[in-house]
């Protein structure tokens, strides 16, 4: 029981570290960080799928997962405040709603995978959701780049 508690505390502390790291990275180069996030998350899912359940290995995964959790929270907040900068209270409500919808969808899809193939294949549900998130994120980044190009082009005329 003590080992589990230490790993959970380590993951939580790493979440704080991930949040600080993301704050710095999003200030410098937001779109590359956002585009890379689903790939890094998918790689961690792949490591989890192939790594088994050995305690030292999974302890390291929990630490990395904690860092990614902190980065994820900051990315979500970044997107939401970009969507509604003039209404911060509304943006915060969207942030909370998006997080709750993500929990519901992830749990539902993960449950379907567990029911169909067993607990060891729940990681594949995460990989699939990473793929879907990557498509949405990359599409949004493409639209932002296109809109920025059109804006610059309009100023030159």
mmCIF file of C-alpha atoms in Angstrom:
data_model
loop_
_atom_site.group_PDB
_atom_site.id
_atom_site.type_symbol
_atom_site.label_atom_id
_atom_site.label_comp_id
_atom_site.label_asym_id
_atom_site.label_seq_id
_atom_site.Cartn_x
_atom_site.Cartn_y
_atom_site.Cartn_z
ATOM 1 C CA UNK A 1 0.000 0.000 0.000
ATOM 2 C CA UNK A 2 2.848 2.399 0.812
ATOM 3 C CA UNK A 3 4.433 1.925 -2.612
ATOM 4 C CA UNK A 4 1.180 2.788 -4.381
ATOM 5 C CA UNK A 5 0.840 5.917 -2.256
ATOM 6 C CA UNK A 6 4.394 7.032 -3.100
ATOM 7 C CA UNK A 7 3.822 6.523 -6.822
ATOM 8 C CA UNK A 8 0.558 8.481 -6.676
ATOM 9 C CA UNK A 9 2.248 11.342 -4.830
ATOM 10 C CA UNK A 10 5.120 11.272 -7.333
ATOM 11 C CA UNK A 11 2.638 11.446 -10.222
ATOM 12 C CA UNK A 12 0.851 14.382 -8.586
ATOM 13 C CA UNK A 13 4.074 16.293 -8.015
ATOM 14 C CA UNK A 14 5.075 15.613 -11.611
ATOM 15 C CA UNK A 15 1.705 17.027 -12.684
ATOM 16 C CA UNK A 16 2.708 20.311 -11.085
ATOM 17 C CA UNK A 17 6.095 20.140 -12.818
ATOM 18 C CA UNK A 18 4.319 19.432 -16.139
ATOM 19 C CA UNK A 19 2.075 22.436 -15.631
ATOM 20 C CA UNK A 20 5.047 24.739 -15.054
ATOM 21 C CA UNK A 21 6.881 23.239 -18.024
ATOM 22 C CA UNK A 22 3.846 23.683 -20.275
ATOM 23 C CA UNK A 23 3.405 27.281 -19.162
ATOM 24 C CA UNK A 24 6.947 28.038 -20.278
ATOM 25 C CA UNK A 25 6.698 26.081 -23.533
ATOM 26 C CA UNK A 26 3.311 27.526 -24.506
ATOM 27 C CA UNK A 27 4.672 31.035 -23.989
ATOM 28 C CA UNK A 28 7.580 30.412 -26.356
ATOM 29 C CA UNK A 29 6.189 28.154 -29.134
ATOM 30 C CA UNK A 30 2.566 27.169 -28.527
ATOM 31 C CA UNK A 31 1.571 25.463 -31.787
ATOM 32 C CA UNK A 32 4.542 23.066 -32.041
ATOM 33 C CA UNK A 33 4.006 22.032 -28.417
ATOM 34 C CA UNK A 34 0.302 21.496 -28.996
ATOM 35 C CA UNK A 35 0.914 19.524 -32.215
ATOM 36 C CA UNK A 36 3.489 17.275 -30.515
ATOM 37 C CA UNK A 37 1.361 16.500 -27.463
ATOM 38 C CA UNK A 38 -0.824 13.738 -28.971
ATOM 39 C CA UNK A 39 2.260 12.066 -30.450
ATOM 40 C CA UNK A 40 4.099 12.052 -27.119
ATOM 41 C CA UNK A 41 0.971 10.758 -25.381
ATOM 42 C CA UNK A 42 0.556 8.017 -27.991
ATOM 43 C CA UNK A 43 4.195 7.002 -27.503
ATOM 44 C CA UNK A 44 3.605 6.669 -23.755
ATOM 45 C CA UNK A 45 0.511 4.534 -24.452
ATOM 46 C CA UNK A 46 2.650 2.345 -26.720
ATOM 47 C CA UNK A 47 5.253 1.965 -23.977
ATOM 48 C CA UNK A 48 2.503 1.020 -21.528
ATOM 49 C CA UNK A 49 1.085 -1.563 -23.927
ATOM 50 C CA UNK A 50 4.432 -3.243 -24.462
ATOM 51 C CA UNK A 51 5.873 -2.784 -20.992
ATOM 52 C CA UNK A 52 3.768 -5.001 -18.818
ATOM 53 C CA UNK A 53 3.136 -4.352 -15.166
ATOM 54 C CA UNK A 54 6.600 -4.470 -13.586
ATOM 55 C CA UNK A 55 6.672 -2.072 -10.629
ATOM 56 C CA UNK A 56 9.759 0.033 -11.501
ATOM 57 C CA UNK A 57 8.647 0.353 -15.099
ATOM 58 C CA UNK A 58 5.099 1.373 -14.241
ATOM 59 C CA UNK A 59 6.410 3.764 -11.564
ATOM 60 C CA UNK A 60 8.324 5.594 -14.306
ATOM 61 C CA UNK A 61 5.207 5.574 -16.503
ATOM 62 C CA UNK A 62 3.170 7.157 -13.692
ATOM 63 C CA UNK A 63 5.761 9.902 -13.336
ATOM 64 C CA UNK A 64 5.714 10.591 -17.087
ATOM 65 C CA UNK A 65 1.917 10.405 -17.063
ATOM 66 C CA UNK A 66 1.845 13.016 -14.294
ATOM 67 C CA UNK A 67 4.008 15.380 -16.361
ATOM 68 C CA UNK A 68 1.772 14.876 -19.403
ATOM 69 C CA UNK A 69 -1.310 15.513 -17.264
ATOM 70 C CA UNK A 70 0.033 18.916 -16.232
ATOM 71 C CA UNK A 71 0.913 19.779 -19.817
ATOM 72 C CA UNK A 72 -2.537 18.653 -20.980
ATOM 73 C CA UNK A 73 -4.322 20.925 -18.519
ATOM 74 C CA UNK A 74 -2.359 23.932 -19.709
ATOM 75 C CA UNK A 75 -2.943 23.113 -23.379
ATOM 76 C CA UNK A 76 -6.679 22.831 -22.748
ATOM 77 C CA UNK A 77 -6.719 26.158 -20.928
ATOM 78 C CA UNK A 78 -4.666 27.757 -23.725
ATOM 79 C CA UNK A 79 -7.124 26.614 -26.425
ATOM 80 C CA UNK A 80 -10.166 27.703 -24.467
ATOM 81 C CA UNK A 81 -8.844 31.172 -23.673
ATOM 82 C CA UNK A 82 -7.902 31.595 -27.352
ATOM 83 C CA UNK A 83 -11.492 30.724 -28.296
ATOM 84 C CA UNK A 84 -13.121 33.278 -25.986
ATOM 85 C CA UNK A 85 -10.562 35.848 -24.759
ATOM 86 C CA UNK A 86 -13.202 38.504 -24.119
ATOM 87 C CA UNK A 87 -15.228 36.230 -21.818
ATOM 88 C CA UNK A 88 -12.875 34.575 -19.293
ATOM 89 C CA UNK A 89 -15.679 33.206 -17.095
ATOM 90 C CA UNK A 90 -17.342 31.620 -20.116
ATOM 91 C CA UNK A 91 -13.959 30.235 -21.244
ATOM 92 C CA UNK A 92 -13.405 28.689 -17.820
ATOM 93 C CA UNK A 93 -16.825 27.051 -18.007
ATOM 94 C CA UNK A 94 -15.912 25.647 -21.434
ATOM 95 C CA UNK A 95 -12.644 24.344 -20.001
ATOM 96 C CA UNK A 96 -14.468 22.477 -17.244
ATOM 97 C CA UNK A 97 -17.071 21.150 -19.663
ATOM 98 C CA UNK A 98 -14.431 19.930 -22.119
ATOM 99 C CA UNK A 99 -12.557 18.160 -19.320
ATOM 100 C CA UNK A 100 -15.752 16.457 -18.126
ATOM 101 C CA UNK A 101 -16.739 15.393 -21.650
ATOM 102 C CA UNK A 102 -13.244 13.989 -22.149
ATOM 103 C CA UNK A 103 -13.561 11.949 -18.951
ATOM 104 C CA UNK A 104 -16.961 10.595 -20.004
ATOM 105 C CA UNK A 105 -15.845 9.689 -23.534
ATOM 106 C CA UNK A 106 -12.552 8.179 -22.393
ATOM 107 C CA UNK A 107 -14.267 6.089 -19.735
ATOM 108 C CA UNK A 108 -16.958 4.943 -22.143
ATOM 109 C CA UNK A 109 -14.567 3.962 -24.931
ATOM 110 C CA UNK A 110 -12.181 2.355 -22.444
ATOM 111 C CA UNK A 111 -15.078 0.374 -20.976
ATOM 112 C CA UNK A 112 -16.061 -0.894 -24.415
ATOM 113 C CA UNK A 113 -12.491 -2.079 -25.023
ATOM 114 C CA UNK A 114 -12.326 -3.802 -21.628
ATOM 115 C CA UNK A 115 -15.673 -5.492 -22.197
ATOM 116 C CA UNK A 116 -14.748 -6.623 -25.706
ATOM 117 C CA UNK A 117 -11.073 -7.652 -25.380
ATOM 118 C CA UNK A 118 -10.062 -7.490 -21.723
ATOM 119 C CA UNK A 119 -8.271 -5.064 -19.443
ATOM 120 C CA UNK A 120 -4.894 -5.338 -21.156
ATOM 121 C CA UNK A 121 -6.323 -3.796 -24.340
ATOM 122 C CA UNK A 122 -7.692 -0.639 -22.710
ATOM 123 C CA UNK A 123 -4.452 1.033 -23.807
ATOM 124 C CA UNK A 124 -5.624 0.654 -27.411
ATOM 125 C CA UNK A 125 -8.641 2.798 -26.563
ATOM 126 C CA UNK A 126 -6.246 5.505 -25.397
ATOM 127 C CA UNK A 127 -4.240 5.188 -28.603
ATOM 128 C CA UNK A 128 -7.396 5.545 -30.680
ATOM 129 C CA UNK A 129 -8.474 8.620 -28.751
ATOM 130 C CA UNK A 130 -4.970 10.074 -29.182
ATOM 131 C CA UNK A 131 -5.372 9.607 -32.924
ATOM 132 C CA UNK A 132 -8.732 11.361 -32.914
ATOM 133 C CA UNK A 133 -7.330 14.181 -30.775
ATOM 134 C CA UNK A 134 -4.357 14.549 -33.114
ATOM 135 C CA UNK A 135 -6.659 14.975 -36.111
ATOM 136 C CA UNK A 136 -8.695 17.645 -34.324
ATOM 137 C CA UNK A 137 -5.636 19.460 -32.973
ATOM 138 C CA UNK A 138 -3.735 19.416 -36.255
ATOM 139 C CA UNK A 139 -6.855 20.551 -38.115
ATOM 140 C CA UNK A 140 -7.290 23.446 -35.695
ATOM 141 C CA UNK A 141 -3.602 24.401 -36.025
ATOM 142 C CA UNK A 142 -3.925 24.306 -39.817
ATOM 143 C CA UNK A 143 -6.986 26.580 -39.661
ATOM 144 C CA UNK A 144 -5.152 28.986 -37.334
ATOM 145 C CA UNK A 145 -2.159 29.120 -39.690
ATOM 146 C CA UNK A 146 -4.450 29.629 -42.695
ATOM 147 C CA UNK A 147 -6.340 32.423 -40.945
ATOM 148 C CA UNK A 148 -3.065 34.080 -39.939
ATOM 149 C CA UNK A 149 -1.824 33.903 -43.532
ATOM 150 C CA UNK A 150 -5.051 35.426 -44.832
ATOM 151 C CA UNK A 151 -4.800 38.190 -42.219
ATOM 152 C CA UNK A 152 -1.232 39.048 -43.220
ATOM 153 C CA UNK A 153 -2.169 38.918 -46.873
ATOM 154 C CA UNK A 154 -5.078 41.288 -46.294
ATOM 155 C CA UNK A 155 -2.796 43.801 -44.565
ATOM 156 C CA UNK A 156 -0.361 43.828 -47.481
ATOM 157 C CA UNK A 157 -3.023 44.799 -50.016
#
